[in-house]
Coordinates of C-alpha atoms in Angstrom, one line a residue:
M21 CA -0.2 -93.7 38.0
G22 CA -3.1 -95.6 36.4
N23 CA -4.1 -93.3 33.6
L24 CA -2.4 -92.8 30.2
V25 CA -0.8 -89.5 29.9
L26 CA -0.1 -87.2 26.9
I27 CA 3.0 -84.8 27.4
H28 CA 3.8 -82.2 24.4
V29 CA 7.2 -80.9 23.8
D30 CA 7.8 -78.1 21.4
S31 CA 11.1 -76.6 20.5
D32 CA 9.8 -73.9 19.3
K33 CA 6.9 -72.5 21.1
G34 CA 7.4 -74.5 24.5
N35 CA 9.0 -73.6 27.7
D36 CA 10.2 -76.2 30.7
T37 CA 8.5 -74.5 33.5
N38 CA 5.1 -75.1 31.4
S39 CA 2.9 -77.9 32.6
G40 CA 3.4 -80.2 29.3
D41 CA -0.1 -80.1 28.0
Y42 CA -1.1 -79.2 24.5
L43 CA -1.3 -75.7 24.9
H44 CA 1.9 -75.2 27.3
P45 CA 4.3 -77.5 26.1
Y46 CA 7.8 -78.1 27.6
K47 CA 10.5 -77.5 25.5
T48 CA 13.0 -80.1 25.8
I49 CA 12.5 -84.0 25.4
L50 CA 14.9 -83.9 28.8
K51 CA 12.2 -82.1 30.7
A52 CA 9.2 -84.6 29.8
K53 CA 11.6 -87.7 30.5
N54 CA 12.4 -86.2 33.7
Y55 CA 8.9 -85.7 34.9
I56 CA 7.8 -89.1 33.6
K57 CA 10.7 -90.3 35.5
D58 CA 10.1 -88.3 38.9
N59 CA 6.5 -89.0 39.1
K60 CA 6.8 -93.0 38.1
I61 CA 4.4 -92.6 35.3
T62 CA 4.0 -95.3 32.9
G63 CA 1.9 -95.1 29.7
A64 CA 2.9 -91.8 28.8
T65 CA 2.9 -90.7 24.9
V66 CA 5.2 -88.2 24.6
C67 CA 4.2 -86.0 21.6
I68 CA 7.2 -84.2 20.2
K69 CA 7.3 -80.9 17.6
G70 CA 10.2 -79.3 16.1
T71 CA 14.1 -79.4 16.0
H72 CA 15.7 -80.7 19.0
E73 CA 19.3 -79.7 19.1
L74 CA 21.1 -81.7 21.8
T75 CA 24.1 -80.4 23.5
E76 CA 24.7 -83.4 25.8
P77 CA 23.6 -87.1 25.2
L78 CA 19.8 -88.2 25.8
M79 CA 20.1 -91.3 27.8
F80 CA 17.2 -93.8 28.4
T81 CA 17.3 -96.6 30.9
E82 CA 14.9 -99.6 31.7
A83 CA 13.2 -97.0 34.3
D84 CA 11.9 -94.7 31.5
S85 CA 10.4 -97.4 29.6
G86 CA 7.1 -97.8 31.6
A87 CA 5.5 -101.1 32.0
T88 CA 4.8 -104.3 29.8
R89 CA 1.4 -103.1 29.2
K90 CA 1.9 -99.4 29.7
P91 CA 5.0 -98.4 27.7
N92 CA 6.1 -94.9 27.6
V93 CA 6.3 -93.9 23.9
Y94 CA 8.4 -90.9 22.6
K95 CA 7.0 -90.1 19.0
S96 CA 6.5 -86.8 16.5
C97 CA 3.1 -85.1 16.9
Q98 CA 0.3 -86.2 14.1
R99 CA 1.4 -84.5 11.0
Q100 CA 4.0 -82.4 12.8
K101 CA 8.1 -83.1 11.9
A102 CA 10.2 -84.0 14.8
V103 CA 14.3 -83.9 14.3
I104 CA 16.6 -84.6 16.9
K105 CA 20.3 -83.6 16.4
G106 CA 23.4 -84.4 18.1
S107 CA 25.5 -83.1 15.6
K108 CA 27.3 -79.4 15.8
K109 CA 27.6 -76.9 12.9
I110 CA 31.7 -76.4 12.3
T111 CA 32.1 -72.8 11.3
G112 CA 35.2 -70.6 10.8
F113 CA 37.6 -72.8 8.6
S114 CA 38.9 -72.9 5.2
K115 CA 39.9 -75.2 2.8

């Protein structure tokens, strides 16, 4: 795919059945990653918003990186905060 692609991910307002555009963002980073990989997209920018609590590792390989002159980039949206958590809150214990 030759054109640059902008994909939106929003953990609060997104849905992984959406199209991934500004008005219809994906919910998970994994969905955006798989969309890029499945469609062999290079030059994609994934705009991430919200707190993403991962329940399994999010792994990237060379196949996910795009091309030398058209890399795939994952970043927070302008003026937005993106948090990726791999931790789990532990409750129900006492000192």
